[in-house]
PDB file of C-alpha atoms and ligand atoms in Angstrom:
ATOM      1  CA  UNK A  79     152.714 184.746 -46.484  1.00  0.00           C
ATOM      2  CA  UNK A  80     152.469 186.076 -50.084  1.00  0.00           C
ATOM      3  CA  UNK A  81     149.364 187.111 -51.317  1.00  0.00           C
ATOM      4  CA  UNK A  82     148.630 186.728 -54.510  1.00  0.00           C
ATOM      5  CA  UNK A  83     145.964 187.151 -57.764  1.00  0.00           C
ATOM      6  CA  UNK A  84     145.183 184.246 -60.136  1.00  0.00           C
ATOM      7  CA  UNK A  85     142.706 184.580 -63.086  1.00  0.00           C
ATOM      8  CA  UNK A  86     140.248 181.450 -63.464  1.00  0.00           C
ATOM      9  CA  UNK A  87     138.372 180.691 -66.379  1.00  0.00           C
ATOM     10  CA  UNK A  88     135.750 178.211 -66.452  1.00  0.00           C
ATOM     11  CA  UNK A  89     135.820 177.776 -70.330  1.00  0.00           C
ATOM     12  CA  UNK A  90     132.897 177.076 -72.781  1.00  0.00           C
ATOM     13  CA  UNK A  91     132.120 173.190 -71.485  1.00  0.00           C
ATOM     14  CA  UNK A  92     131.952 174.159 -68.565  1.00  0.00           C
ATOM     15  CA  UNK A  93     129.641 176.779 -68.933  1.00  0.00           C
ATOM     16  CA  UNK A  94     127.517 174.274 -71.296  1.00  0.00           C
ATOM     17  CA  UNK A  95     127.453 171.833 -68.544  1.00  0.00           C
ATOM     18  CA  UNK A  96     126.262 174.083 -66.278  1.00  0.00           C
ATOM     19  CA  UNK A  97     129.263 173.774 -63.930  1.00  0.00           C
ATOM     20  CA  UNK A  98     129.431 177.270 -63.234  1.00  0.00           C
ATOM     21  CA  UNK A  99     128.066 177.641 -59.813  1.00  0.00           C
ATOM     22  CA  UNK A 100     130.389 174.153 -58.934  1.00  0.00           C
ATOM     23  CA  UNK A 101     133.213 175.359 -59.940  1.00  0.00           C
ATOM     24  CA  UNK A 102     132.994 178.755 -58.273  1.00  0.00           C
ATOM     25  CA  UNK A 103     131.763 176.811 -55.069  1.00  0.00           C
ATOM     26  CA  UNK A 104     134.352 174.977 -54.515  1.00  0.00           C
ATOM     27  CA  UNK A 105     136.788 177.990 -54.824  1.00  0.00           C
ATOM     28  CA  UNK A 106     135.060 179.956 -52.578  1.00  0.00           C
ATOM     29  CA  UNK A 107     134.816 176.999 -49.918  1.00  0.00           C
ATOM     30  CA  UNK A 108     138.764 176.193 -50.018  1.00  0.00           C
ATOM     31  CA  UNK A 109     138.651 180.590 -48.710  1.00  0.00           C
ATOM     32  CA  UNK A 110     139.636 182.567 -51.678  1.00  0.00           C
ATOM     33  CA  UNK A 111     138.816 186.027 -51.894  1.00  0.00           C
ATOM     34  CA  UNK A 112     136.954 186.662 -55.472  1.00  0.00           C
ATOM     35  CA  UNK A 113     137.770 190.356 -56.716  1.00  0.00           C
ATOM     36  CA  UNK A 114     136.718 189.972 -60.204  1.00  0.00           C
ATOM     37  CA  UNK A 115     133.885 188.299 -62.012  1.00  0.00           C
ATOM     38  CA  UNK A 116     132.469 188.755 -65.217  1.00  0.00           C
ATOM     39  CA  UNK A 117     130.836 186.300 -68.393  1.00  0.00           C
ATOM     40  CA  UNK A 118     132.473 187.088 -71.585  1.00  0.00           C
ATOM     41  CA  UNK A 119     132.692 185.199 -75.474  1.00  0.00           C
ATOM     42  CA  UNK A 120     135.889 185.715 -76.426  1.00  0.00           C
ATOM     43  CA  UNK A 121     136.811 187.129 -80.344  1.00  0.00           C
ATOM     44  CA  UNK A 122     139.537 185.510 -81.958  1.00  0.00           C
ATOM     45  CA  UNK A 123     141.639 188.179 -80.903  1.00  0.00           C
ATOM     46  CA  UNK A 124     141.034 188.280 -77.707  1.00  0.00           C
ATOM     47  CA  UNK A 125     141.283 184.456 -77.275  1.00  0.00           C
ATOM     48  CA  UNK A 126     144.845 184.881 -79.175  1.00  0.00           C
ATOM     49  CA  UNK A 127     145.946 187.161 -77.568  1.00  0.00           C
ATOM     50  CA  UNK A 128     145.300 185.780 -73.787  1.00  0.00           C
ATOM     51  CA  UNK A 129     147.420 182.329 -75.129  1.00  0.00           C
ATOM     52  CA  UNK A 130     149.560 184.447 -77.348  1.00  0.00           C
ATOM     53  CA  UNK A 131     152.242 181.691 -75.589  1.00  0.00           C
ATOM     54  CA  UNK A 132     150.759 179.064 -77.628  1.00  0.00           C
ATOM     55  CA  UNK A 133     150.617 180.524 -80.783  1.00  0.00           C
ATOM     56  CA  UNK A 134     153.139 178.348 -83.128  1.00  0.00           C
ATOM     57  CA  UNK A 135     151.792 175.171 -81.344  1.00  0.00           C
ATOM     58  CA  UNK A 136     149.809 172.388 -83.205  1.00  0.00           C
ATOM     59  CA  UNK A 137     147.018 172.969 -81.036  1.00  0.00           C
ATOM     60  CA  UNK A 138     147.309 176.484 -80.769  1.00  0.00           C
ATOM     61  CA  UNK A 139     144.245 176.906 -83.998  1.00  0.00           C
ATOM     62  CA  UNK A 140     141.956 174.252 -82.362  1.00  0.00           C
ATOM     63  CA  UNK A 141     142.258 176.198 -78.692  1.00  0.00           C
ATOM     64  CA  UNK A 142     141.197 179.160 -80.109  1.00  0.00           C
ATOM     65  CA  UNK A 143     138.120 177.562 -82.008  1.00  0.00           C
ATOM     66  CA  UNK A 144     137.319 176.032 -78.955  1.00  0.00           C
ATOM     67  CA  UNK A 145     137.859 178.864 -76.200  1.00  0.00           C
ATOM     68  CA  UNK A 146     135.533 181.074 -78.851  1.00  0.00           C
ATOM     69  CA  UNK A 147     132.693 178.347 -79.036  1.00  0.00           C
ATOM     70  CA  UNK A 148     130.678 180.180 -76.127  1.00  0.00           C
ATOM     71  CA  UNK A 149     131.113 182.108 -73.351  1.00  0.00           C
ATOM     72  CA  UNK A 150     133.310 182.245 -70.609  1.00  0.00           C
ATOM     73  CA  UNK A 151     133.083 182.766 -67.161  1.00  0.00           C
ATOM     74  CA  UNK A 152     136.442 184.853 -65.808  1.00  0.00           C
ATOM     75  CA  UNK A 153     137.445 185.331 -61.999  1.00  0.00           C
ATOM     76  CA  UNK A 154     139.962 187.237 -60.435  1.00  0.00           C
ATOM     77  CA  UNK A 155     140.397 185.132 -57.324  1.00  0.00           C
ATOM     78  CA  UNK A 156     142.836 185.920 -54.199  1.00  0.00           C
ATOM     79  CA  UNK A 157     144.801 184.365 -51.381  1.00  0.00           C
ATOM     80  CA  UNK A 158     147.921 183.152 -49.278  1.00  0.00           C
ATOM     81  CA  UNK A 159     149.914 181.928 -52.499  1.00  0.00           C
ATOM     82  CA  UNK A 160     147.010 181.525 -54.669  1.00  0.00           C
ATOM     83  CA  UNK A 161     148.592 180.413 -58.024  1.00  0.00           C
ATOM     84  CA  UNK A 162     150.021 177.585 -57.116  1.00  0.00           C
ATOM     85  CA  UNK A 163     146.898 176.455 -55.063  1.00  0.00           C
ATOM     86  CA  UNK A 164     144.727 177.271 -57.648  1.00  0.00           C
ATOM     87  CA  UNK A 165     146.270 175.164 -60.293  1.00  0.00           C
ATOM     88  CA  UNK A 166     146.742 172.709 -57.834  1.00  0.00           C
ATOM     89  CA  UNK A 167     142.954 172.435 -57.127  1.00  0.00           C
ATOM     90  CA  UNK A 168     142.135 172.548 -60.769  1.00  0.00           C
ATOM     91  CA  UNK A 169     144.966 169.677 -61.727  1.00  0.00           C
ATOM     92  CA  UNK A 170     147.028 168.878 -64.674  1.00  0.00           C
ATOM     93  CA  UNK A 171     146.343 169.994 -68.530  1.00  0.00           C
ATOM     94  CA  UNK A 172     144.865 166.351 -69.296  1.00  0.00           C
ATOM     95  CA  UNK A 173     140.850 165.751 -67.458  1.00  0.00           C
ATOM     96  CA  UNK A 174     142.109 161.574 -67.829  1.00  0.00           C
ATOM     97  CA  UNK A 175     145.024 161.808 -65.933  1.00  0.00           C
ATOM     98  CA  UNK A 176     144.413 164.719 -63.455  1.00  0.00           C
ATOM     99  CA  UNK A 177     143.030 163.085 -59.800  1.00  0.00           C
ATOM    100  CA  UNK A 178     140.124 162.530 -58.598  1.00  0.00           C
ATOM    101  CA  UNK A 179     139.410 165.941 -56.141  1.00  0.00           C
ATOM    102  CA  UNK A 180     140.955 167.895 -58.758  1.00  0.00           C
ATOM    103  CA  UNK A 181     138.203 169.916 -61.119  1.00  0.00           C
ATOM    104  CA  UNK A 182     139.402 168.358 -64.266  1.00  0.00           C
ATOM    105  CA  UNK A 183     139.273 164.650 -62.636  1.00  0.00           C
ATOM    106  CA  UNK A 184     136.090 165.065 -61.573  1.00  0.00           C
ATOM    107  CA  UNK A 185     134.932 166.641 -64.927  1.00  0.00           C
ATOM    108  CA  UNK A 186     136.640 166.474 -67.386  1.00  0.00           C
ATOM    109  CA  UNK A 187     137.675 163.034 -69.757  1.00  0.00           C
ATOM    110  CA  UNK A 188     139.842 165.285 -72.378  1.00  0.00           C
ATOM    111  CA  UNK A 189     142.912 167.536 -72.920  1.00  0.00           C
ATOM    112  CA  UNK A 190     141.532 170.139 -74.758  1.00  0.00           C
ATOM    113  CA  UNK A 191     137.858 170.770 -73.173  1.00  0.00           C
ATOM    114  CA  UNK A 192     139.316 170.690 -69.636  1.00  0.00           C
ATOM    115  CA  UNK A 193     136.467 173.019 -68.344  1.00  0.00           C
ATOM    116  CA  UNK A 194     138.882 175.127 -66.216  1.00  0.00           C
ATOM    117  CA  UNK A 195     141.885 177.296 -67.079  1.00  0.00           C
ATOM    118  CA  UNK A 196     144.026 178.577 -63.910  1.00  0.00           C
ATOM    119  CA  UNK A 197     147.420 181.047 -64.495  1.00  0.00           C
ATOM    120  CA  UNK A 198     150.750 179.087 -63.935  1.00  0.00           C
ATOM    121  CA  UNK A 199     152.982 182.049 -63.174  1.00  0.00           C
ATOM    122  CA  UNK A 200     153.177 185.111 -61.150  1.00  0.00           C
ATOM    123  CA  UNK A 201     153.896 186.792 -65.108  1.00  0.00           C
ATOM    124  CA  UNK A 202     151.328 184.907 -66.424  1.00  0.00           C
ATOM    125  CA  UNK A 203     148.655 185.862 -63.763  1.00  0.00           C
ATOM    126  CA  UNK A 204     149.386 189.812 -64.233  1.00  0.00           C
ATOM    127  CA  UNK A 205     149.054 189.698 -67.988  1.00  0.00           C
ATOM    128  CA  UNK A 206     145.921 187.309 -68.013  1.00  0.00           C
ATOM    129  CA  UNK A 207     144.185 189.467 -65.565  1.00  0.00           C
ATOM    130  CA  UNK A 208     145.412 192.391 -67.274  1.00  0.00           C
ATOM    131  CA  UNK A 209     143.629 191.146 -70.841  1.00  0.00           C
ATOM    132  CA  UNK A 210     140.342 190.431 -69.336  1.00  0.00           C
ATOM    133  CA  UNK A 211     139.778 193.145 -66.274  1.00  0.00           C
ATOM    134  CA  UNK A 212     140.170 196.491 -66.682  1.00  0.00           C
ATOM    135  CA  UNK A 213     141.664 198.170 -62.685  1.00  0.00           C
ATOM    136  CA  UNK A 214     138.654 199.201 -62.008  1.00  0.00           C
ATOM    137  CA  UNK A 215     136.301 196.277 -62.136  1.00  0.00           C
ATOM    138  CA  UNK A 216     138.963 194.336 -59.778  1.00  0.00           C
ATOM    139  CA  UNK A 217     137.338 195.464 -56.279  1.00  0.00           C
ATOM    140  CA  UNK A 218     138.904 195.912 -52.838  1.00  0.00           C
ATOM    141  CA  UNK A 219     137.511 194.441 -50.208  1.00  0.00           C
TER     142      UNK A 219
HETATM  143  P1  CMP B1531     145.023 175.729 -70.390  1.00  0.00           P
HETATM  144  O1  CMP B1531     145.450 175.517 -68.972  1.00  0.00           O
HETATM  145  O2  CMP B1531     143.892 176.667 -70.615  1.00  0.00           O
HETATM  146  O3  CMP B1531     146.270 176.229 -71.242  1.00  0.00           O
HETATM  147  C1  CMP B1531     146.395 175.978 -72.624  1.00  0.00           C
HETATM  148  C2  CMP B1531     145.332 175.084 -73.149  1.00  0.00           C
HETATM  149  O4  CMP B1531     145.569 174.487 -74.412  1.00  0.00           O
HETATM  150  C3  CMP B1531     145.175 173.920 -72.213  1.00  0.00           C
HETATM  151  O5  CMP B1531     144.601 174.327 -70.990  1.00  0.00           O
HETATM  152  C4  CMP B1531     144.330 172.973 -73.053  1.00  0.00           C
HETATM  153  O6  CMP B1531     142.964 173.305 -72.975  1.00  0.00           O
HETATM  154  C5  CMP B1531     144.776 173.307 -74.473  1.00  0.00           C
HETATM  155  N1  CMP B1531     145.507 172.211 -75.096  1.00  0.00           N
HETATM  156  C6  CMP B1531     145.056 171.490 -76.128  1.00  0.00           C
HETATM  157  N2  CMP B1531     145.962 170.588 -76.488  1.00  0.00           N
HETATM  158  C7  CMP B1531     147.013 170.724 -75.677  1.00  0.00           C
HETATM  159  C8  CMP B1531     148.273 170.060 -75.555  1.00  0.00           C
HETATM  160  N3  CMP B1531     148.621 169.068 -76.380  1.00  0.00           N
HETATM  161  N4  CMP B1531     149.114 170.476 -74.582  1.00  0.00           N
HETATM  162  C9  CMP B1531     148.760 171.490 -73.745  1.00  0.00           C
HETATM  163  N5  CMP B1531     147.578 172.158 -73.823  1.00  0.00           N
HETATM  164  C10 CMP B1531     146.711 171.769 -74.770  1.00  0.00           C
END
């Protein structure tokens, strides 16, 4: 058993689309713990700075128009191995080829406004968190 943080982001469609409550559902239901839950609108330098990975990529301009196009909704979430179960529940990068079940095969049609951003790493989890939480407003319980 390895217990582990993951930081979700239900990006600006899906906040538009009012999938918030959905989303969060459906994470709560398959028994992870949420810690962490604000609504933010990222600056430029925030958003660059949470996919500072991507920077250098050809969509790397567009993703940052995009994740600063409205708020966000960000979630510290917690469980028995709960990065890889996360991005397994939210699916692959592209909404037309991720499954049905997944949250981007049930909502989303594009690669870019996938509704949903999950961390892929252990690494990745600790730094994303560690951009958009401060300690103190991740709670123990
Ligand atoms: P996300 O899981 O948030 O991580 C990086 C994001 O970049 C990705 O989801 C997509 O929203 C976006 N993106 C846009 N184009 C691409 C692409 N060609 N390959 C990967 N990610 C892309």
């Amino acid at each position: 058993m390895t217990i582990e943080q993951t930081l979700i982001l239900i990006k600006p469609d899906g906040v538009r689309r009012g999938l918030v409550g959905e989303i969060i559902a459906r994470f709560e239901r398959k028994g992870f713990k949420i810690k962490a839950l604000k609504m933010l609108k990222f600056t430029k330098e925030l958003a660059e700075k949470f996919y500072h990975v991507h920077r250098g990529k050809e969509f790397f301009k567009s993703l940052i128009e995009f994740m600063t196009s409205g708020p966000v909704v960000a979630l510290v979430i917690e469980s028995d191995s709960a990065i890889s179960v996360a991005r397994n529940m939210i699916g692959p990068t592209d909404g037309r080829q991720a499954p049905p079940g997944t949250i981007r095969g049930d909502y989303s049609l594009s690669k870019s406004e996938n509704v949903v951003h999950a961390s892929d790493s252990p690494t990745s989890a600790k730094y994303e968190i560690s951009v958009i939480f401060k300690p103190d407003e991740i709670i123990e319980w």
